[in-house]
XYZ file of C-alpha atoms in Angstrom:
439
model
C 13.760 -20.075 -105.503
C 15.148 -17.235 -107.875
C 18.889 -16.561 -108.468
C 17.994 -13.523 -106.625
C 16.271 -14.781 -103.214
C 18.927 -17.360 -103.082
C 21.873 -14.362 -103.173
C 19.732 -12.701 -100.807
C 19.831 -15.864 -98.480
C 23.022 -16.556 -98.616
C 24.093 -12.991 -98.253
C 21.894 -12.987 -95.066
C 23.472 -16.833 -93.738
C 27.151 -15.763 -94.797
C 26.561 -11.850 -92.183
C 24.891 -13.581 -89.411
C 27.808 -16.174 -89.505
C 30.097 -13.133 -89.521
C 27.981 -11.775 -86.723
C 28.472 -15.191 -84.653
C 32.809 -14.801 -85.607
C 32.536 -11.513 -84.413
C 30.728 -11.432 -81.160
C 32.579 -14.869 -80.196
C 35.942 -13.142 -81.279
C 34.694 -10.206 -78.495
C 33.653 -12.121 -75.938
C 37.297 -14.428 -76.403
C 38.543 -10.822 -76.041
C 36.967 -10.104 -72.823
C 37.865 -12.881 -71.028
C 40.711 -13.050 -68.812
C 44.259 -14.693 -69.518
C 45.407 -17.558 -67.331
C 47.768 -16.980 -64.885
C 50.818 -18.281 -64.205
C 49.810 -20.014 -60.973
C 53.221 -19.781 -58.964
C 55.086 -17.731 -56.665
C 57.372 -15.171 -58.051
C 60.801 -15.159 -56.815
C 59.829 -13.140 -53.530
C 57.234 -15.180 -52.128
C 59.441 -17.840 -53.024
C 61.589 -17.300 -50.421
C 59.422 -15.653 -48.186
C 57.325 -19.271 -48.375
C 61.014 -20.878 -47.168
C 61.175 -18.588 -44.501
C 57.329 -19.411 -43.150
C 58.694 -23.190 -43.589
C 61.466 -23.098 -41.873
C 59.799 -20.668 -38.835
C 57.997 -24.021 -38.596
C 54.541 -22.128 -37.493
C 51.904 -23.481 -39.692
C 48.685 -21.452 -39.000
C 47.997 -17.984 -40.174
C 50.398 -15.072 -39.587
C 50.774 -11.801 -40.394
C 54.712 -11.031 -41.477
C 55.757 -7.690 -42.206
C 58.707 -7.112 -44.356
C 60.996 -4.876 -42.248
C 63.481 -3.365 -45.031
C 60.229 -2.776 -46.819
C 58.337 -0.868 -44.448
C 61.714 0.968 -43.529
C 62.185 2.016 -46.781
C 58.791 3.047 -47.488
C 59.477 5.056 -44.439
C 62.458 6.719 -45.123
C 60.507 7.759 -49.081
C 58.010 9.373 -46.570
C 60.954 11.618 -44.174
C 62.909 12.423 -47.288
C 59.934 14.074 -49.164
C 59.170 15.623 -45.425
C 62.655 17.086 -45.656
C 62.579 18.491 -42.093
C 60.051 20.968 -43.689
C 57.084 19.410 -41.529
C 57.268 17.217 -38.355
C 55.666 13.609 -38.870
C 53.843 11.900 -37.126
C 53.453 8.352 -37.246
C 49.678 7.180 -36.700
C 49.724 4.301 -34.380
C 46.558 2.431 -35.624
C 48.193 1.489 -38.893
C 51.177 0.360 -37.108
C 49.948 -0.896 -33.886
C 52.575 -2.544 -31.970
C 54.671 -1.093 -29.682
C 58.016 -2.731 -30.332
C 57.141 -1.517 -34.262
C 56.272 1.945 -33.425
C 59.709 2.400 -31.311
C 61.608 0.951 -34.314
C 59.822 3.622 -36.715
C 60.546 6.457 -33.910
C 63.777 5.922 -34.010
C 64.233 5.580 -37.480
C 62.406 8.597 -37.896
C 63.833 10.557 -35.164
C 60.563 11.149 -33.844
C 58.738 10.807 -30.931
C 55.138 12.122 -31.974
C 52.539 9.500 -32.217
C 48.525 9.873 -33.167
C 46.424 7.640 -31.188
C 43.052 6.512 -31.481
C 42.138 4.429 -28.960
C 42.034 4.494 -24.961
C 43.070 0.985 -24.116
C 46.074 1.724 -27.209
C 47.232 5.279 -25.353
C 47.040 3.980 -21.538
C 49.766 1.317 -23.312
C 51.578 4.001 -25.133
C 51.930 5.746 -22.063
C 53.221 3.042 -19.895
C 55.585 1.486 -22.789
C 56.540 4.704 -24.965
C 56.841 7.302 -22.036
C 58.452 9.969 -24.007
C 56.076 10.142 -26.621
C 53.963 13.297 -27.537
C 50.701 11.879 -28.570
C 48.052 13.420 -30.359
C 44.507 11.750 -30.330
C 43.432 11.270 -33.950
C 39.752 11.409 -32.985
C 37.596 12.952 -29.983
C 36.939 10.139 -27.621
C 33.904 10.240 -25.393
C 34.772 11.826 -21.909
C 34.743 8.897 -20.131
C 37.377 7.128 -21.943
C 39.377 10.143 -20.529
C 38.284 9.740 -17.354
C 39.294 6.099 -17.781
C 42.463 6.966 -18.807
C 44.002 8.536 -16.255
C 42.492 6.246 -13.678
C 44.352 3.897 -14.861
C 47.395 5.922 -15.515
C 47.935 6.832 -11.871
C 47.707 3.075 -11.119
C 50.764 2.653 -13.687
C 54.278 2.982 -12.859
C 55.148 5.848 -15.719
C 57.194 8.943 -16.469
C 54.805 10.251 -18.869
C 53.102 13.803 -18.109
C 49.595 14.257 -19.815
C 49.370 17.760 -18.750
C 53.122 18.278 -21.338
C 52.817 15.188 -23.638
C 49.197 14.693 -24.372
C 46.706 16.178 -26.532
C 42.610 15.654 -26.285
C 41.309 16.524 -29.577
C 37.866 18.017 -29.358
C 35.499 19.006 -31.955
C 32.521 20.363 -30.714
C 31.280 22.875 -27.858
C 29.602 20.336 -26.631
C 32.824 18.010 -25.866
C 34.419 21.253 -24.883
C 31.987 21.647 -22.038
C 32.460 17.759 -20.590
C 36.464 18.054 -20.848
C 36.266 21.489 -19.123
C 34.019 20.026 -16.519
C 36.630 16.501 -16.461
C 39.547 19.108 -15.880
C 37.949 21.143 -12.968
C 36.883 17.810 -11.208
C 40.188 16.421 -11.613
C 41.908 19.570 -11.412
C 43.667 18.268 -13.997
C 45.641 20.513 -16.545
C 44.827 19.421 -19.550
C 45.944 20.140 -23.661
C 43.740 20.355 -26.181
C 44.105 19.999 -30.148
C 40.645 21.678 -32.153
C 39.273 18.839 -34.636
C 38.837 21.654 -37.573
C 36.818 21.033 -41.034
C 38.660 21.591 -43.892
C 36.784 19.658 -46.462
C 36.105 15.989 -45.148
C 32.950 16.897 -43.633
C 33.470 13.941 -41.210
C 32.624 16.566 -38.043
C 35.204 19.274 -36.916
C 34.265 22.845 -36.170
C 33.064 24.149 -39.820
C 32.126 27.963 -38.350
C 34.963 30.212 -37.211
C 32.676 32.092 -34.971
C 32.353 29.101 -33.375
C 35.775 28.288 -33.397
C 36.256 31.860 -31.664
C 34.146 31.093 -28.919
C 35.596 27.976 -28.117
C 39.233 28.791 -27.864
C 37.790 32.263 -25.419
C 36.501 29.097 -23.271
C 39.495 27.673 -23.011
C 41.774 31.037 -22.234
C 39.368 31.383 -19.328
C 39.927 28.213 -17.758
C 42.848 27.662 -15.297
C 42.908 23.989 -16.474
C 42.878 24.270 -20.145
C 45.205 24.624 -22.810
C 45.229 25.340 -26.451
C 47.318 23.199 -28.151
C 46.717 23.608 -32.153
C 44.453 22.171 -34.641
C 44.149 18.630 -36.268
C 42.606 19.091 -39.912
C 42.141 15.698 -41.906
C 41.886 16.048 -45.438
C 41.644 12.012 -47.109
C 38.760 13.269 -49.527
C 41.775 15.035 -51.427
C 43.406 11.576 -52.927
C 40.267 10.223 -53.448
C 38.907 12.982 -56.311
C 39.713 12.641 -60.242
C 41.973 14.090 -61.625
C 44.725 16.433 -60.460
C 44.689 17.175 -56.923
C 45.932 20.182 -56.582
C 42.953 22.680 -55.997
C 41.042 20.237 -53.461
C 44.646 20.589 -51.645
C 44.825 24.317 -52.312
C 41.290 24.544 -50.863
C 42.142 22.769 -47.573
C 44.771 24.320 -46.864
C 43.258 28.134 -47.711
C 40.367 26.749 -45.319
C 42.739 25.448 -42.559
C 44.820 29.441 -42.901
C 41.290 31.049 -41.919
C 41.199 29.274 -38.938
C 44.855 29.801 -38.083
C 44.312 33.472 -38.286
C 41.285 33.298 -36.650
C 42.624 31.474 -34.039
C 45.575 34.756 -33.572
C 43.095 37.379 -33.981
C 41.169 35.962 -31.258
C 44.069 35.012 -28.373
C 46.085 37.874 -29.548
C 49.380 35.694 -30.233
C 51.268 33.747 -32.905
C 50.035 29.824 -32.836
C 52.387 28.809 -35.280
C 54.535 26.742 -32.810
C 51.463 24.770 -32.205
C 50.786 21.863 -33.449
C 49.168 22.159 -36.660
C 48.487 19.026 -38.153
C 47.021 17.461 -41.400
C 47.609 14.745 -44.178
C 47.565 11.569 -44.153
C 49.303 8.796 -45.826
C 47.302 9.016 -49.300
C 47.812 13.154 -49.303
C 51.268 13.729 -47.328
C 53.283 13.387 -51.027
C 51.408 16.746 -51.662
C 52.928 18.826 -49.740
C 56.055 18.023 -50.681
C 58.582 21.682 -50.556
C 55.162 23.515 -50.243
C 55.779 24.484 -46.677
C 56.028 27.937 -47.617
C 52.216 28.156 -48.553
C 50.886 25.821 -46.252
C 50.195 26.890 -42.737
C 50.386 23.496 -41.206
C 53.491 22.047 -39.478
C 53.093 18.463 -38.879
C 52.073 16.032 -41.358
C 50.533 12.429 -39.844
C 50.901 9.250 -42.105
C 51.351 4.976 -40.774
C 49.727 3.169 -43.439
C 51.893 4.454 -46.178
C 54.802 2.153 -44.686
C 53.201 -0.827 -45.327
C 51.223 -0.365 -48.446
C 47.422 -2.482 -47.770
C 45.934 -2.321 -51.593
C 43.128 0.463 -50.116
C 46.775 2.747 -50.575
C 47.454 1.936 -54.074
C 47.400 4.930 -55.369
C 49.100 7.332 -57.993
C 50.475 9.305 -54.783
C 52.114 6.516 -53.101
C 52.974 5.271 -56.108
C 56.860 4.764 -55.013
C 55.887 2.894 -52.099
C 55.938 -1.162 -52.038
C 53.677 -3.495 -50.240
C 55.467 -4.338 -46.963
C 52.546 -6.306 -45.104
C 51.312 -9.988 -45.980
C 49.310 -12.551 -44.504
C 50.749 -15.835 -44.874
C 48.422 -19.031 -44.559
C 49.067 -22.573 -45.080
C 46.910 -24.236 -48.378
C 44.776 -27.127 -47.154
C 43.045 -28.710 -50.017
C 43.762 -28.208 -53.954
C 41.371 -29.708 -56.233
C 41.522 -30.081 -59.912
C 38.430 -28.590 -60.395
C 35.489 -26.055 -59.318
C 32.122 -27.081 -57.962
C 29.383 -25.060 -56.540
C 27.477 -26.784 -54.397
C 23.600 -27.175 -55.601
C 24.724 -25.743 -58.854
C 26.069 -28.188 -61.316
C 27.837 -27.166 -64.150
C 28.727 -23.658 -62.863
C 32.072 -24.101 -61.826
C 33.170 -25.280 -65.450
C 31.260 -22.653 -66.638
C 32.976 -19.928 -64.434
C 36.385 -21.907 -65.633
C 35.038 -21.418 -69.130
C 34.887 -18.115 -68.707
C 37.744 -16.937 -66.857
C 40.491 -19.801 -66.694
C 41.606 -18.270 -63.419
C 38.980 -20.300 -61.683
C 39.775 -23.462 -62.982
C 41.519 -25.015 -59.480
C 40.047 -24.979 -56.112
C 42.246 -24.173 -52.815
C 40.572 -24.500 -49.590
C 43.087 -22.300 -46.821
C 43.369 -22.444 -43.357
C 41.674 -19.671 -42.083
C 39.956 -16.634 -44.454
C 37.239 -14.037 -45.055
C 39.997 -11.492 -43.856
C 39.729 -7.742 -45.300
C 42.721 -9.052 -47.336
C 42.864 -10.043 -51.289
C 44.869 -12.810 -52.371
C 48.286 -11.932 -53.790
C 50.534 -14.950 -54.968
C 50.504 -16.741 -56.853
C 49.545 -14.930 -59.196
C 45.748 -15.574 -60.649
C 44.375 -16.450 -57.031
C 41.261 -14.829 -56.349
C 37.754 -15.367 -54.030
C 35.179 -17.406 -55.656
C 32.262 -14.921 -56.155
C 29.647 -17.684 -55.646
C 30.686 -20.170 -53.251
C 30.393 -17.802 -49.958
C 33.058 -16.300 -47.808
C 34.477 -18.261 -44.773
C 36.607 -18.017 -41.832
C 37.734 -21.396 -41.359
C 38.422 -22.879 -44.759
C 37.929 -19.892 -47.529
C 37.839 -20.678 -51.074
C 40.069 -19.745 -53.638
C 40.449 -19.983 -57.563
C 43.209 -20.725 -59.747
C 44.455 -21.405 -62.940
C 45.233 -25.270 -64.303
C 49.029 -24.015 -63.786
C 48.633 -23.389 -60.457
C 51.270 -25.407 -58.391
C 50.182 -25.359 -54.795
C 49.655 -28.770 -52.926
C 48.678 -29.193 -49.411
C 50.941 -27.280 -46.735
C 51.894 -24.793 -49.265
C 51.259 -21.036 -48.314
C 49.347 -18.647 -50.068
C 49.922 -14.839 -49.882
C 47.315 -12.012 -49.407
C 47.533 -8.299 -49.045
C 45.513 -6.860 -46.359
C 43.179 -4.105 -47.502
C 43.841 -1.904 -44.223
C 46.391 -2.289 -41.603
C 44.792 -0.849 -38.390
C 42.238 -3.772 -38.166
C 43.679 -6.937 -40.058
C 46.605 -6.990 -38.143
C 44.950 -6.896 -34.631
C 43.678 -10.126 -36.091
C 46.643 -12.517 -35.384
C 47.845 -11.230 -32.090
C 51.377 -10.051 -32.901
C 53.374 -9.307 -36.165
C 56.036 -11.780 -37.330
C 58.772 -9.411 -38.822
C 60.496 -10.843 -42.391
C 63.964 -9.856 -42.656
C 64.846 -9.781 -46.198
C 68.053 -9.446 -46.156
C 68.860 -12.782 -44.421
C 65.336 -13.866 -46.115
C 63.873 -15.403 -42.326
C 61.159 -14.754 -40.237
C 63.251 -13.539 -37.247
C 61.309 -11.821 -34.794
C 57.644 -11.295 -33.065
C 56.229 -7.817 -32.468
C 53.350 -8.108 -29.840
C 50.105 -5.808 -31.392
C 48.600 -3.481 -29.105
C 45.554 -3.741 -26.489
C 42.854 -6.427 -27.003
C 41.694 -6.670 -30.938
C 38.649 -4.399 -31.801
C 36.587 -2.627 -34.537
C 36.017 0.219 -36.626
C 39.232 2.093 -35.958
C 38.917 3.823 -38.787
């Protein structure tokens, strides 16, 4: 071989060898850092408090000077500029949502659900409720069949309002109403840029609300326009805000032209708790009155975002740790789990838990996470750690629900954390029988 070709070949030997450094040096780069594997100094003694409450199953706890002052964030940015009010899915327990009320010094409340309002109105009787969504007409009919069979002070005809979004629904309440003859409020689902149903035309708007100044039985009680799409764009969002609200003024002033009158004592609701930061000392240039929010006091991770960014988690699910093993084995697949460990040194441990495959992501200790392979259970789920991790049978581990309204029908009451006194101290019974897709 000449001096030349041998250069050559070594040149070529010593830049793939740099190549092999140099994509091993990215990949090393890529790959995630090991966690520390144990509680911080929170869960720490919120894991004491589960101990000593001595009930070893799965429980949802709620952190009560958490969620209060998440709450209190929410009425001072309000400053007495809008009404709130609190949306009972998120929160659904009565004994919680009289503790917010008060609190709040409110007594407004957005339902969703008939079995949840027949118990709102036999257990919250002052409320003013406002339904978040239009219900079919016979879960109004069922409603107050049952309500006259309840011992109750409250008045649907003064405290409740129907929301309805299309003629169509107009026509089967008016028809409930005149069968009944029973008065009967009712809050126009408008569409100001969700696009999840609502009245989008204002000449159809117009000719609703003339249906309902005709009727002896019906009332006009304001307009309910939900605007979530608004947290959810990139970037600032101020014009997709500025939009909604110049969309939700057109139907306010339809709304006058038509009936003749001022509607702005009505109730004129929007937000939400991703959006209700927004319109914070705006009131002057928005035309709603009433801003609705409930998941922003506890925090599930779906609400971690830049506009609740001064809010803290205040909702956990606590479950007892059943098996730990040293390390990770897919079943039919050997070798993967030490290559998954390879790769991220997160997965290096195995907890089984009691319980699992909640909408829920696990929280502490730190470096937990959901084997991606193994499968999702709901008796013994599978988690990952790192070789730090320091959990042992009858430990607890700590997730954060993803949504409140469904995961915490789940476990049949919340168990309330006080902080303070760092115990598990009370039991807040969850509303109705648990169901599904309440969002």
């Amino acid at each position: 071989m000449h001096n030349s070709e041998a250069f050559s070949h070594s040149r070529r030997r010593l830049l793939l060898g740099g190549a092999a450094v140099g994509l091993a040096a990215g990949i090393g780069w890529l790959r995630p850092g090991a966690a520390s594997g144990s509680h911080s100094a929170y869960f720490q003694s919120l894991s004491k408090a589960a101990d000593r409450n001595g009930v070893f199953q799965p429980q949802l706890i709620v952190d009560q000077q958490r969620m209060l002052a998440n709450l209190d964030r929410l009425t001072a940015a309000l400053k007495n500029q809008y009404h709130y009010r609190i949306v009972a899915k998120s929160l659904p327990s009565v004994e919680l949502l009289a503790t917010l009320m008060e609190r709040a010094g409110t007594n407004r409340l957005m339902v969703f659900h008939q079995p949840f309002l027949t118990q709102v109105a036999r257990d919250l009787p002052a409320a003013d409720v406002l339904l978040g969504k239009p219900l079919p007409v016979a879960a109004a009919m069922r409603f107050y069949q049952q309500l006259a069979a309840d011992t109750t002070d409250f008045q649907p005809e003064r405290q409740l309002q129907w929301l309805i979004d299309s003629p169509e629904r107009l026509g089967q309440y008016h028809q409930l109403a005149q069968q009944r003859s029973q008065p009967m409020r009712l809050n126009l689902e408008i569409d100001i840029g969700l696009h999840r149903g609502g009245i989008q035309s204002l000449e159809t708007l117009e000719t609703m609300l003339q249906t309902i100044e005709a009727s002896p039985w019906l009332t006009f009680s304001g307009f309910m326009g939900y605007e979530a799409h608004i947290a959810k764009a990139p970037g600032s969002n101020d014009w997709l805000r500025d939009q909604a609200m110049e969309r939700y003024r057109a139907f306010v002033e339809r709304a006058e032209r038509t009936l003749g009158r001022s509607i702005r004592d009505l109730t004129l609701n929007t937000g939400g708790s991703t959006t209700y930061t927004l319109y914070r000392d705006r009131h002057d240039q928005v035309v709603a009155n009433e801003i609705a929010a409930g998941s922003a006091l506890v925090k599930p991770t779906d609400f971690d975002l830049p506009t609740l960014a001064d809010h803290v988690p205040a909702a956990f699910i606590a479950t007892p740790v059943l098996k730990v093993l040293d390390r990770t084995e897919i079943p039919g697949a050997p070798g993967l789990g030490r290559l998954m460990s390879w790769w991220n040194p997160n997965r290096e441990k195995t907890v089984f838990i009691y319980g699992g495959y909640w909408k829920a992501v696990p929280e502490s200790p730190a470096g937990l996470s959901i084997n991606p392979v193994y499968g999702r259970s709901t008796n013994q789920e599978m988690l990952n750690g790192s070789a730090d991790l320091t959990l042992k049978p009858d430990d607890w581990v700590f997730l954060r629900p993803t949504q409140s309204e469904q995961v915490f029908l789940h476990f049949g009451g919340i168990v309330r954390y006080d902080a303070d006194q760092q115990q598990l101290d009370g039991h807040w019974p969850v509303l109705g029988s648990r169901i599904t897709g309440q969002s």
